[in-house]
mmCIF file of C-alpha atoms in Angstrom:
data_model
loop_
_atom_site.group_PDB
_atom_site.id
_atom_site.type_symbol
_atom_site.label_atom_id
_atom_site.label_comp_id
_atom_site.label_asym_id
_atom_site.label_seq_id
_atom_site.Cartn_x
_atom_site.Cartn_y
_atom_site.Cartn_z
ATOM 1 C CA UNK V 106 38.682 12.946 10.941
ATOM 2 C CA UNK V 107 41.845 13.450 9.194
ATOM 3 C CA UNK V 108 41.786 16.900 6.545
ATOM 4 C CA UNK V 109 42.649 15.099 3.481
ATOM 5 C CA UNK V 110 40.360 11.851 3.919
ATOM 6 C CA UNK V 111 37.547 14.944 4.430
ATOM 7 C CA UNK V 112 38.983 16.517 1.062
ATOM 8 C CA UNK V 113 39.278 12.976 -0.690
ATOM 9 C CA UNK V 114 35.793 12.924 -0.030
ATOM 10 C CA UNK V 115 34.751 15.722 -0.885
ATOM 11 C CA UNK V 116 36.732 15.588 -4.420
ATOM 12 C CA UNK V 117 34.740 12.018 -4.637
ATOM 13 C CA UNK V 118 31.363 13.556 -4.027
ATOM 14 C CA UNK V 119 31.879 16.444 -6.515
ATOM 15 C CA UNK V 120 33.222 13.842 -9.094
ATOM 16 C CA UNK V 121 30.071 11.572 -8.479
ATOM 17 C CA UNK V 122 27.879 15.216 -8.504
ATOM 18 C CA UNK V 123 29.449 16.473 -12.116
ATOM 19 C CA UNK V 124 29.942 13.228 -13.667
ATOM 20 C CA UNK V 125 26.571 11.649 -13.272
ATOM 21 C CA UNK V 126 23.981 11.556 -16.094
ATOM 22 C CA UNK V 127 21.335 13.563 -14.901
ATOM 23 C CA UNK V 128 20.779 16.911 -14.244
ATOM 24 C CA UNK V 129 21.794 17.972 -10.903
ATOM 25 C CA UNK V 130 20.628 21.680 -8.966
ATOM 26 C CA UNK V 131 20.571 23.037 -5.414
ATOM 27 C CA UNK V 132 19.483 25.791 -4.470
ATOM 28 C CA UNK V 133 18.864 27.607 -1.247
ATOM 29 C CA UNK V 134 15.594 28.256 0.740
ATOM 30 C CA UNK V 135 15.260 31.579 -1.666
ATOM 31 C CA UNK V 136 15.320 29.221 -4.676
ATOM 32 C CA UNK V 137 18.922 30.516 -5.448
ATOM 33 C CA UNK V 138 20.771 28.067 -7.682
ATOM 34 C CA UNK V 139 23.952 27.648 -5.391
ATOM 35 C CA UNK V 140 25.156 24.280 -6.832
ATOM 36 C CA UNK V 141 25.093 22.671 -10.524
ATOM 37 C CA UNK V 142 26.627 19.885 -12.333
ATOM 38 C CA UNK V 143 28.084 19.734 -15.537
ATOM 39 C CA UNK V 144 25.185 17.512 -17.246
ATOM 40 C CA UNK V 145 22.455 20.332 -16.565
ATOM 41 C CA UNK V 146 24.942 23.153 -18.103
ATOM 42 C CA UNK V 147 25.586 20.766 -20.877
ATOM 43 C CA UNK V 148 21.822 20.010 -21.347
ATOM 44 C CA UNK V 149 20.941 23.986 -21.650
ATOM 45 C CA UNK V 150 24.231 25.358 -22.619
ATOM 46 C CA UNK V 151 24.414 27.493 -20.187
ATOM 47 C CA UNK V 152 27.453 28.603 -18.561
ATOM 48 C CA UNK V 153 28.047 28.280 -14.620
ATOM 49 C CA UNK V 154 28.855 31.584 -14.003
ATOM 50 C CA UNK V 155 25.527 32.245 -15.239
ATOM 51 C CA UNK V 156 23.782 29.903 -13.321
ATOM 52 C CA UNK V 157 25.410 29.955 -9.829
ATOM 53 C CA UNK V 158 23.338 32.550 -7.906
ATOM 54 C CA UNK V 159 20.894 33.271 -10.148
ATOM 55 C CA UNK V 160 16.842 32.204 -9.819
ATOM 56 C CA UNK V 161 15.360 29.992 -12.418
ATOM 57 C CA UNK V 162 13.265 32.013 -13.935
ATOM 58 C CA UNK V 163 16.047 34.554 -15.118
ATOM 59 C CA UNK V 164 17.319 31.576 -16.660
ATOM 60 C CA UNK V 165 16.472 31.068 -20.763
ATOM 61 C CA UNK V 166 15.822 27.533 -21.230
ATOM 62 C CA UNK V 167 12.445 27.222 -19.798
ATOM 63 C CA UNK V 168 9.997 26.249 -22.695
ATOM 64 C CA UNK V 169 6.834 28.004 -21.688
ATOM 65 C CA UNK V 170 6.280 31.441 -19.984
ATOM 66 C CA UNK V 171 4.776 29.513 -16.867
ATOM 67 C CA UNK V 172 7.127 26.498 -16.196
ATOM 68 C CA UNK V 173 9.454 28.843 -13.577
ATOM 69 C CA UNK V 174 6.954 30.099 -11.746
ATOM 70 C CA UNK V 175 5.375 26.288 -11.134
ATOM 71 C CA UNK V 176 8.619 24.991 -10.332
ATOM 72 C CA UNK V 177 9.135 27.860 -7.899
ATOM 73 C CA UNK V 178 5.322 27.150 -6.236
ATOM 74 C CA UNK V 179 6.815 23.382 -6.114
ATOM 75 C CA UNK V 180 9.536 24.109 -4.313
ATOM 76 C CA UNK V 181 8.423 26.067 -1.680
ATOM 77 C CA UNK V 182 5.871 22.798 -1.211
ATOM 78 C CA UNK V 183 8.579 20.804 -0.652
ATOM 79 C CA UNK V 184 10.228 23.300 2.052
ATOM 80 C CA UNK V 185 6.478 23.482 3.333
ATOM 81 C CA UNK V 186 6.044 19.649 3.643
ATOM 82 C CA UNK V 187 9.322 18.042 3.758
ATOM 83 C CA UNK V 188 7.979 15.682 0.555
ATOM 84 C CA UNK V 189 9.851 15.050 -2.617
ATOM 85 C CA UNK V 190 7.523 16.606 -5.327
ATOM 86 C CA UNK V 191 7.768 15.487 -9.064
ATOM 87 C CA UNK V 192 6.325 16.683 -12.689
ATOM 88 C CA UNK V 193 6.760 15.898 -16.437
ATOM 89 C CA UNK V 194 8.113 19.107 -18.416
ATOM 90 C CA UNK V 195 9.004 19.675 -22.133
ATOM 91 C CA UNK V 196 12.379 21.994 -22.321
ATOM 92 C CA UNK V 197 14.059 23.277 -25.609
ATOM 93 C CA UNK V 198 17.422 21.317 -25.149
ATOM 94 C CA UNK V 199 21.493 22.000 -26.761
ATOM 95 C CA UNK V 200 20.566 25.544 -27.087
ATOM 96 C CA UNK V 201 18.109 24.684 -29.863
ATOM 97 C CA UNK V 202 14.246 24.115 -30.485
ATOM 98 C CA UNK V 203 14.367 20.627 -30.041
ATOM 99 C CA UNK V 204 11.963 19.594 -27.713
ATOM 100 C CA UNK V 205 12.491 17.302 -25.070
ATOM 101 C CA UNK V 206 10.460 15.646 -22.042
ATOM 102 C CA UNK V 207 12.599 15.491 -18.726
ATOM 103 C CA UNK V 208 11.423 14.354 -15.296
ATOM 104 C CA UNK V 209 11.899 16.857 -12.433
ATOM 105 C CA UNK V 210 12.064 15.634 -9.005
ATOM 106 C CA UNK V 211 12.413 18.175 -5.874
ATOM 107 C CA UNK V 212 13.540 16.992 -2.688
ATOM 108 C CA UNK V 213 14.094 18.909 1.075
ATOM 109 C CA UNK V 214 17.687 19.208 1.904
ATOM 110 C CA UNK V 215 18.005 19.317 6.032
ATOM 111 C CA UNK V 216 20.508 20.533 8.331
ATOM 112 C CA UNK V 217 22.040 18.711 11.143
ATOM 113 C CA UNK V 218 18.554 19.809 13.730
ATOM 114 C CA UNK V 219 16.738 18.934 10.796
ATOM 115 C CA UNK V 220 14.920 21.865 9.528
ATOM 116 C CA UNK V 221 14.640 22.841 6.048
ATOM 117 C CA UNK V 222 17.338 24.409 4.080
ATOM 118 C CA UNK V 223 17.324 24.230 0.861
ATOM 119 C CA UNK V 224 15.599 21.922 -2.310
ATOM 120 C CA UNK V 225 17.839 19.497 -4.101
ATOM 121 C CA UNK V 226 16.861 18.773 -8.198
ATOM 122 C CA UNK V 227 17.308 16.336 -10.002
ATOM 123 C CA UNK V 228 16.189 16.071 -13.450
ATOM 124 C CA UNK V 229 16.225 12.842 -15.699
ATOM 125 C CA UNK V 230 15.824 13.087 -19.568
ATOM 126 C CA UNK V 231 12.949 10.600 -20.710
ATOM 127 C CA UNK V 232 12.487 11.805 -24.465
ATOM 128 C CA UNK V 233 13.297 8.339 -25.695
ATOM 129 C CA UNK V 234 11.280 6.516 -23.704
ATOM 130 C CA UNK V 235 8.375 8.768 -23.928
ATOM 131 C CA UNK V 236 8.619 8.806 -27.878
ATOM 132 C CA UNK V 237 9.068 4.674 -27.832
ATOM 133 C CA UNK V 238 5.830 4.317 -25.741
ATOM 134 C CA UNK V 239 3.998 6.974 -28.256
ATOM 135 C CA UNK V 240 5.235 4.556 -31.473
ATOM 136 C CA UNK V 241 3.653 1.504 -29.356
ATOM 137 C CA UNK V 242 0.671 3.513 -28.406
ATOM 138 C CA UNK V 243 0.499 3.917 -32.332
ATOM 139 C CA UNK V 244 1.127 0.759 -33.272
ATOM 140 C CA UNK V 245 -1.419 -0.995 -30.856
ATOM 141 C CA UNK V 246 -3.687 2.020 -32.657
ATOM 142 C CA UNK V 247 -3.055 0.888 -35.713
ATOM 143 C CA UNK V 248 -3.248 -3.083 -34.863
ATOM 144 C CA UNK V 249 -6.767 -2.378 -33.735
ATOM 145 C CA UNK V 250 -7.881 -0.485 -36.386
ATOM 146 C CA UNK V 251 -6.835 -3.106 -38.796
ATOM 147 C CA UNK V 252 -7.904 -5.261 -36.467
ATOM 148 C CA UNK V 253 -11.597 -4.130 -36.808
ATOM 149 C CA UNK V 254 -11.217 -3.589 -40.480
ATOM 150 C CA UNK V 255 -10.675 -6.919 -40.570
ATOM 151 C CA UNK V 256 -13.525 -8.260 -38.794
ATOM 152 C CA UNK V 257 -15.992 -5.995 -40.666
ATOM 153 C CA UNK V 258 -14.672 -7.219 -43.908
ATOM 154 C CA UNK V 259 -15.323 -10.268 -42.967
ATOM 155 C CA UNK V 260 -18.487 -10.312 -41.324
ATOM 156 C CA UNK V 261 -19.757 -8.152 -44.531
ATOM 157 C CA UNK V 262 -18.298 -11.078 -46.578
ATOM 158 C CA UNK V 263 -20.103 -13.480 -44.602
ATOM 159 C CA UNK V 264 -23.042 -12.046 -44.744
ATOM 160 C CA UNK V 265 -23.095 -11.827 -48.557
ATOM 161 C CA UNK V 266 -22.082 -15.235 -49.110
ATOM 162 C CA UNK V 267 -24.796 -16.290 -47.173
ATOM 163 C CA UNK V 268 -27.840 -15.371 -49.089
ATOM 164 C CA UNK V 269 -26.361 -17.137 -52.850
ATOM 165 C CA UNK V 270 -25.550 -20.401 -50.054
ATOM 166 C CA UNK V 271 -29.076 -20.256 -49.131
ATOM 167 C CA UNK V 272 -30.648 -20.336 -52.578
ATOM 168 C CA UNK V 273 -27.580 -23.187 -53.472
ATOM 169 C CA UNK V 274 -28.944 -25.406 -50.949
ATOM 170 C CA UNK V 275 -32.722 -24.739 -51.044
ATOM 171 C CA UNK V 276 -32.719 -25.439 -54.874
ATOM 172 C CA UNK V 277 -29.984 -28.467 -54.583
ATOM 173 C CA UNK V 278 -32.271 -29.924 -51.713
ATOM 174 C CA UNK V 279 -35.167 -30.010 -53.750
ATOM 175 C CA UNK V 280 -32.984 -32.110 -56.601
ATOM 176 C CA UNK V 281 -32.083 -34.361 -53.746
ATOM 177 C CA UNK V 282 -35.664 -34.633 -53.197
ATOM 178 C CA UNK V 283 -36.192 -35.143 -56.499
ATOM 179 C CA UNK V 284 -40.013 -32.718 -55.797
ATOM 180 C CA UNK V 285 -40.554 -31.625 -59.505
ATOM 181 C CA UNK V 286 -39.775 -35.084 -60.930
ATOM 182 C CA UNK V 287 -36.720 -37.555 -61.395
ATOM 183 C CA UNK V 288 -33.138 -36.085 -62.516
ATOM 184 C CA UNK V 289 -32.461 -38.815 -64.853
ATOM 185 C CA UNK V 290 -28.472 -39.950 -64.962
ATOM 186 C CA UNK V 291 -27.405 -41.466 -61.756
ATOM 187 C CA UNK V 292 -24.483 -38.998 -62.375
ATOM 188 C CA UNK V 293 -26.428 -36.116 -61.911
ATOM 189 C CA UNK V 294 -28.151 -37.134 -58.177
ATOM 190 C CA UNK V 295 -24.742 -37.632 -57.276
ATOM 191 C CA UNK V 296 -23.571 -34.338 -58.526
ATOM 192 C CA UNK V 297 -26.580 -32.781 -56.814
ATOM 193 C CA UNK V 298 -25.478 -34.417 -53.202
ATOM 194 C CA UNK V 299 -21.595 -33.116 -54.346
ATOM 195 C CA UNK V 300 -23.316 -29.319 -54.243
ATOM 196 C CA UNK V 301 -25.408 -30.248 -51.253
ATOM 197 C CA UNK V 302 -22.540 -31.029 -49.073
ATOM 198 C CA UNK V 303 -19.554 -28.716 -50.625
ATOM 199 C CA UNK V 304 -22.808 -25.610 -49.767
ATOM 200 C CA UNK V 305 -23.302 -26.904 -46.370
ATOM 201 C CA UNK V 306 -19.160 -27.206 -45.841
ATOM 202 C CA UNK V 307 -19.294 -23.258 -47.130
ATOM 203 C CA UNK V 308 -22.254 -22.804 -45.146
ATOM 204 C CA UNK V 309 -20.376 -23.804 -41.457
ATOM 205 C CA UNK V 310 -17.467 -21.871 -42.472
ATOM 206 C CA UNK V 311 -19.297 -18.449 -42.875
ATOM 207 C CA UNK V 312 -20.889 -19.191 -39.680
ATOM 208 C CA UNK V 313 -17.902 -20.089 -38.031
ATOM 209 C CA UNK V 314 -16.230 -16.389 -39.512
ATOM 210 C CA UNK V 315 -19.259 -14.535 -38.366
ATOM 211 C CA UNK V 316 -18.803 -15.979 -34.392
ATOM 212 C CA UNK V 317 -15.119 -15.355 -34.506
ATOM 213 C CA UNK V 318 -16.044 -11.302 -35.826
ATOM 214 C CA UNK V 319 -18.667 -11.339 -32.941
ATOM 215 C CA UNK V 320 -16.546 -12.488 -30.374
ATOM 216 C CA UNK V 321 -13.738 -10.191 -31.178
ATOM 217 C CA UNK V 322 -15.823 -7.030 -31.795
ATOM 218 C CA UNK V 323 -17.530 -7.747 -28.425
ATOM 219 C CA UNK V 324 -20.856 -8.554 -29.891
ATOM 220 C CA UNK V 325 -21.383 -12.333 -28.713
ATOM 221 C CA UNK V 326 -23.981 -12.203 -25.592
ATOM 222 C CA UNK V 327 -23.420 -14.164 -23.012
ATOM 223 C CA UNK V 328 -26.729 -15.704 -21.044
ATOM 224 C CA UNK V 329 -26.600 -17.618 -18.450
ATOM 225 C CA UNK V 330 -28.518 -20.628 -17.562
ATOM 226 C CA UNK V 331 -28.298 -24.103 -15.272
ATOM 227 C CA UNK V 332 -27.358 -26.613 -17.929
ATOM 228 C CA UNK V 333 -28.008 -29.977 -17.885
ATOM 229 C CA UNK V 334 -24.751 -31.632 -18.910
ATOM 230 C CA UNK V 335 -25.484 -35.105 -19.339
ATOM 231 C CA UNK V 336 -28.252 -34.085 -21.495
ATOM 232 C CA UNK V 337 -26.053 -31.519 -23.652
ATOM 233 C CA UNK V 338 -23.735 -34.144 -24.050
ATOM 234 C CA UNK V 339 -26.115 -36.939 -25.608
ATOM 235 C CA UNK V 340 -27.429 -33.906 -27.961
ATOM 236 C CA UNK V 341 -24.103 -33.007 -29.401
ATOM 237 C CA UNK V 342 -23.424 -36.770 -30.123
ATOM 238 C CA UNK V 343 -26.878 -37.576 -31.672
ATOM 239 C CA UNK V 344 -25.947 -34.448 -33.563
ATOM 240 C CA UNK V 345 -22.707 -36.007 -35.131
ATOM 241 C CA UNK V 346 -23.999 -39.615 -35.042
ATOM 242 C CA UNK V 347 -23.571 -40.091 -38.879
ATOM 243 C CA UNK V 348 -19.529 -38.877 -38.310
ATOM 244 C CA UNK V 349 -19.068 -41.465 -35.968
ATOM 245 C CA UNK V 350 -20.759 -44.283 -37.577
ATOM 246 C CA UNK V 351 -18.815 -43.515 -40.747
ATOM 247 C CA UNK V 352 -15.546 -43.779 -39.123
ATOM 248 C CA UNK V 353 -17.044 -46.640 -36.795
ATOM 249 C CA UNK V 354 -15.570 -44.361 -33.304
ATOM 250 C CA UNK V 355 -16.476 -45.355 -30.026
ATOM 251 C CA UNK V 356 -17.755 -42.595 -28.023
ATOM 252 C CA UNK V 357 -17.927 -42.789 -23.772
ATOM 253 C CA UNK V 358 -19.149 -40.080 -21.570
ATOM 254 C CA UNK V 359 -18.044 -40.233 -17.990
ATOM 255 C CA UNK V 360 -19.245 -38.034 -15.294
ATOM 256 C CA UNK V 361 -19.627 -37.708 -11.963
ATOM 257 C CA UNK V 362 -22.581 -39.508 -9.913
ATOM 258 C CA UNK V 363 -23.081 -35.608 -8.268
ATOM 259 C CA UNK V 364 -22.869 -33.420 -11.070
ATOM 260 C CA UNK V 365 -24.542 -30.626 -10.833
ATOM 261 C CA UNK V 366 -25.437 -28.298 -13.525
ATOM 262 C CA UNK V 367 -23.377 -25.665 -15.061
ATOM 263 C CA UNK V 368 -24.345 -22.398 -15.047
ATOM 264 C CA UNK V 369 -23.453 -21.052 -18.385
ATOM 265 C CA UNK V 370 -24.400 -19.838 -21.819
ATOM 266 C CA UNK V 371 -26.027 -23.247 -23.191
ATOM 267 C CA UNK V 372 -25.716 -21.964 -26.619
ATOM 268 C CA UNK V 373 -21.895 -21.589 -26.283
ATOM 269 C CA UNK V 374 -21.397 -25.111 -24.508
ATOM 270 C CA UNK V 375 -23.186 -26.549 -27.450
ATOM 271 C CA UNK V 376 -20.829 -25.078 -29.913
ATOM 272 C CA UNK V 377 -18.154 -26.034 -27.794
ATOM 273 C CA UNK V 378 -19.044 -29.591 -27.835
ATOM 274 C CA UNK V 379 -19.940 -29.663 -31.430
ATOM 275 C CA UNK V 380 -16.349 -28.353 -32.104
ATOM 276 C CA UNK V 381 -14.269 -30.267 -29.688
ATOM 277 C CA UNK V 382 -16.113 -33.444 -30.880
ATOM 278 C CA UNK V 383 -15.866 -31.919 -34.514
ATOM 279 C CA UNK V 384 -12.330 -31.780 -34.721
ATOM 280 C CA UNK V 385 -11.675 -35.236 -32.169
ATOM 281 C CA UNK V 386 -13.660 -37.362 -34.863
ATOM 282 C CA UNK V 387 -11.354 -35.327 -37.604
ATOM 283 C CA UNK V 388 -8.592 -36.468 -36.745
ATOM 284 C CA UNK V 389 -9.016 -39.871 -35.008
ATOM 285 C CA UNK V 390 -8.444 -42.864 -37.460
ATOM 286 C CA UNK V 391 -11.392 -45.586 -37.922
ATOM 287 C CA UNK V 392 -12.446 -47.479 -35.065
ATOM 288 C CA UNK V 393 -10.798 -45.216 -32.694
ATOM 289 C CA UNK V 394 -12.091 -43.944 -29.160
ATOM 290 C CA UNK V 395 -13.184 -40.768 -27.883
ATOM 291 C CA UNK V 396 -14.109 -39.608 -23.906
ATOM 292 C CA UNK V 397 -16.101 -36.609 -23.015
ATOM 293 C CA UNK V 398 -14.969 -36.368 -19.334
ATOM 294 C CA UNK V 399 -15.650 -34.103 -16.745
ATOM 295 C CA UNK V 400 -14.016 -33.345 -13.335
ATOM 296 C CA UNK V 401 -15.515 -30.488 -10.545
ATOM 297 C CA UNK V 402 -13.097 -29.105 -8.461
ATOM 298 C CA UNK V 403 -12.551 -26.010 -6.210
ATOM 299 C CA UNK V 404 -14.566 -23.823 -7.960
ATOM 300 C CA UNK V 405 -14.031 -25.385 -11.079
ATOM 301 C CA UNK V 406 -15.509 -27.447 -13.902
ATOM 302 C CA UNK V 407 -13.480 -29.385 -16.239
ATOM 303 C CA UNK V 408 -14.948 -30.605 -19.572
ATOM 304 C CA UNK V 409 -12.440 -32.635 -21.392
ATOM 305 C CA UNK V 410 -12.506 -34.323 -25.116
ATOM 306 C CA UNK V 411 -9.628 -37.103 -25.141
ATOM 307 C CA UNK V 412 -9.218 -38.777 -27.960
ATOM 308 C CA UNK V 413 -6.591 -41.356 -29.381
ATOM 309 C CA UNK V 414 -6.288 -39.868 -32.591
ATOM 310 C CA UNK V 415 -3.052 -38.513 -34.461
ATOM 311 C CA UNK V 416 -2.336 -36.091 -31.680
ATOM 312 C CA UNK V 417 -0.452 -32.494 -32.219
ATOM 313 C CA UNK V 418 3.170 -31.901 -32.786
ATOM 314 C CA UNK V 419 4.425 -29.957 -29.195
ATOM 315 C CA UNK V 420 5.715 -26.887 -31.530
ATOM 316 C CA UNK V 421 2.288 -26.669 -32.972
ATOM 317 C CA UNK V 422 0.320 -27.051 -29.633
ATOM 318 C CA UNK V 423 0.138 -22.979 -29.096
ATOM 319 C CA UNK V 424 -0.729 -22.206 -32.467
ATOM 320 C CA UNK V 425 -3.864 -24.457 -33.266
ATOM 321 C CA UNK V 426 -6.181 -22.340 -31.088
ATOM 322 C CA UNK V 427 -5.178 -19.274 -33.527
ATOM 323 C CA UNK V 428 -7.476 -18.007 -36.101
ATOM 324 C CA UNK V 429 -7.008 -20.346 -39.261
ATOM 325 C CA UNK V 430 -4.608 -22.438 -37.768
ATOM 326 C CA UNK V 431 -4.035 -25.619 -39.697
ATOM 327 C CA UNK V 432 -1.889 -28.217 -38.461
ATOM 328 C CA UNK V 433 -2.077 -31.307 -40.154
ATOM 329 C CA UNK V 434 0.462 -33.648 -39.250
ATOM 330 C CA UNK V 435 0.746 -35.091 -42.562
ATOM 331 C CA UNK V 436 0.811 -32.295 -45.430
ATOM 332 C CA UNK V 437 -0.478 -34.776 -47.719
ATOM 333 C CA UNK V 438 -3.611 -35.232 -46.232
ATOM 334 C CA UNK V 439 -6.273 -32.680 -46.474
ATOM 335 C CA UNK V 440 -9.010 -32.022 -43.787
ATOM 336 C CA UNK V 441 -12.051 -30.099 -44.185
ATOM 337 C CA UNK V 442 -12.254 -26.755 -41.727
ATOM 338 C CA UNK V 443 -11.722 -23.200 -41.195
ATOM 339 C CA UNK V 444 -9.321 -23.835 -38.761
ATOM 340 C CA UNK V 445 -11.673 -21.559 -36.608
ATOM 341 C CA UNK V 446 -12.844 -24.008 -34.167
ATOM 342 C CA UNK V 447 -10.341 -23.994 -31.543
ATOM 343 C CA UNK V 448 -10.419 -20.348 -31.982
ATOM 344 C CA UNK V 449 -14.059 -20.197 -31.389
ATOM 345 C CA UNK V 450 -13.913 -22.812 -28.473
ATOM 346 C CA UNK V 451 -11.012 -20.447 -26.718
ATOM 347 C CA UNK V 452 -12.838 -17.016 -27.430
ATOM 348 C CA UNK V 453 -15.952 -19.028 -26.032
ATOM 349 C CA UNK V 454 -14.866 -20.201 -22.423
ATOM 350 C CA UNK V 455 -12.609 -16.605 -22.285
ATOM 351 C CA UNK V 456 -16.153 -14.566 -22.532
ATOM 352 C CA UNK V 457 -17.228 -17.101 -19.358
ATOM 353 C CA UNK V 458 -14.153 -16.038 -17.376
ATOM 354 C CA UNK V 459 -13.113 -19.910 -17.925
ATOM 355 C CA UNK V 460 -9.628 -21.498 -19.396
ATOM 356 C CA UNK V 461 -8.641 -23.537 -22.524
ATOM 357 C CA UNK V 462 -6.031 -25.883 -22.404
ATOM 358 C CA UNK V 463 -4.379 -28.520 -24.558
ATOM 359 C CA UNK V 464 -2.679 -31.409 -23.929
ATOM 360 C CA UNK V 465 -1.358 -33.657 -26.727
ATOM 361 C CA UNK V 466 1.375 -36.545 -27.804
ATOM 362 C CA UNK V 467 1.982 -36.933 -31.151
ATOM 363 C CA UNK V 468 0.791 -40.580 -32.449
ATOM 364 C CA UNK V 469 -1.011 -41.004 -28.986
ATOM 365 C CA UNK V 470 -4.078 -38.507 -28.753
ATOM 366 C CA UNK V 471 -4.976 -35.416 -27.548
ATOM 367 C CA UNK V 472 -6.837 -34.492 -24.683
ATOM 368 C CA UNK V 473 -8.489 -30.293 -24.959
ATOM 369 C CA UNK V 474 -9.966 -29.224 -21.292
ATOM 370 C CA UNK V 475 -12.558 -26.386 -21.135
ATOM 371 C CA UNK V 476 -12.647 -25.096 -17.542
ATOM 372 C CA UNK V 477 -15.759 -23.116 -16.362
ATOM 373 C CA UNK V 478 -15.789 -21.440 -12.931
ATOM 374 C CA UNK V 479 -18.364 -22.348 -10.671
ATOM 375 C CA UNK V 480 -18.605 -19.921 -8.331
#
């Protein structure tokens, strides 16, 4: 080869060797610095007449009393093995006491009959990427612990609103009931049944606060059982008959001739129902139609609620399964709710392993799918 492509080369290799960002050391088999780049002289301020010959540990950047002695037991296991070999060190950096983290990585430099000769370095500095994963390890921290603080505040809120709801609907049902005599005014039975209902609204929404803390804190048990769907089904909607008479909604279940049952938490499938059902009757005008429908598949069992109501704006469609969510269509119009259920219904089928999905067109219906796995 020609002498001045070997020195063009050459002058292109040292370039690339000085120039690059990283730290940059050879050293011989004696662990000898014999090479250095500018970056690593920069990084310590060290001077390269210093460096070149010298062993690491008479070198005064190394931040603890230790750190050239590992390096040199390193080394000599990468002569020993032939392996690259890498650790995590904190150096003082720019001559000063700042600390910073740098990744080492050793590697065997051969001859031509490849045998061992030497250990190339190269050292990358990770500070800020080590300090930005410490402020998100800190702010997940601090996300959970509010987190929790949240969900004890409310479940400690729920809990004390629920022994004044109690005695509000034990002594309001009695009115009703008219046991100790007759209220008089026709005004006042109907402001009895006003308490009634607005303490049994109150009532579902403390509940509903107190599953969403238990889910989240880990607390809701899961037990398993072979459910009877058919039968589940025709209990949720005798449960909610007086909601669907009022609004005059057709109801249809549709299920498979071979259906078997579903092993899961029956308790949870019942407040699943009760909610998806809840909120299709909600929001589906008078006379409308609702579907419980489910589909088995590879492993899989679909329960979907379709109804033909005022259906979900597509930018809203992720957010209504969200703690509190409220998405009326019409800001107008006021619905009763927590905006929990969705939340509840999603927490619900997560804690069976299972899927929640929504589909929805706005002034058409919506159609929410539960999917439970099977196997």
């Amino acid at each position: 080869m020609d002498a001045q492509i070997i020195r063009n080369n050459e002058n292109l290799l040292n370039a690339i060797f000085q120039s690059v960002p990283v730290g940059l050391l050879i050293k011989n088999k004696d662990h000898v610095i014999e090479r250095v780049n500018d970056t690593y002289l920069e990084w310590y301020d060290l001077e390269r007449d210093t460096v070149i010959g010298a062993r690491s540990e008479f070198l005064m950047h190394f931040r603890e009393d230790n750190d050239a002695t590992l390096m040199n037991a390193q080394e000599d296991e990468v002569l020993r093995t032939g392996k690259k070999q890498s650790r995590r060190v904190q150096r003082a950096k720019f001559g000063s006491d700042e600390s910073r983290y740098v990744e080492i990585t050793k590697f065997p430099i051969f001859d031509v009959d490849g045998s061992s000769v030497g250990i190339g370095s190269v050292s990358f500095d990770i500070t800020e990427q080590v300090l930005a994963q410490r402020k998100i390890t800190s702010a997940l921290e601090a996300a959970r612990y509010a987190n929790n603080a949240k969900s004890e505040f409310l479940a400690t809120m729920s809990h004390e609103f629920r022994t004044p709801l109690n005695a509000i609907l034990g002594f309001s049902g009695l009115l009703q009931a008219e046991a100790l005599g007759p209220l008089g005014a026709d005004k006042y039975k109907e402001y009895v049944n006003d308490i009634f209902i607005s303490g049994k609204h109150m009532l579902t929404l403390v509940n509903d606060a107190l599953d969403i803390t238990a889910i989240e804190a880990g607390k809701r048990e899961i037990i398993k059982e072979p459910i009877d769907l058919r039968l589940l089904f025709e209990e949720c909607v005798d449960q909610l008959a007086p909601s669907l008479q009022a609004k005059s909604t057709d109801l249809t279940i549709e299920l498979p001739d071979d259906l078997q049952p579903l092993n899961a938490d029956r308790r949870a499938v019942v407040q699943i129902m009760l909610n998806l059902l809840s909120n299709a009757i909600k929001f589906t005008p008078e006379f409308g139609k609702i579907t419980i429908k489910v589909l088995a598949r590879d492993g899989e069992l679909e329960i979907s609620v379709i109804d033909n109501g005022q259906g979900i704006p597509s930018d809203k469609i992720d957010l209504v399964s969200e703690p509190f969510a409220k998405t009326e269509t019409n800001p107008h119009i006021t619905q009763n709710g927590s905006g929990l259920g969705l939340s509840i219904v999603k927490s619900l089928a997560g804690l069976h392993n299972g899927r929640f999905e929504i589909e929805s067109s706005l002034g058409v219906g919506t159609k929410v799918n539960v999917i439970f796995p099977t196997d």
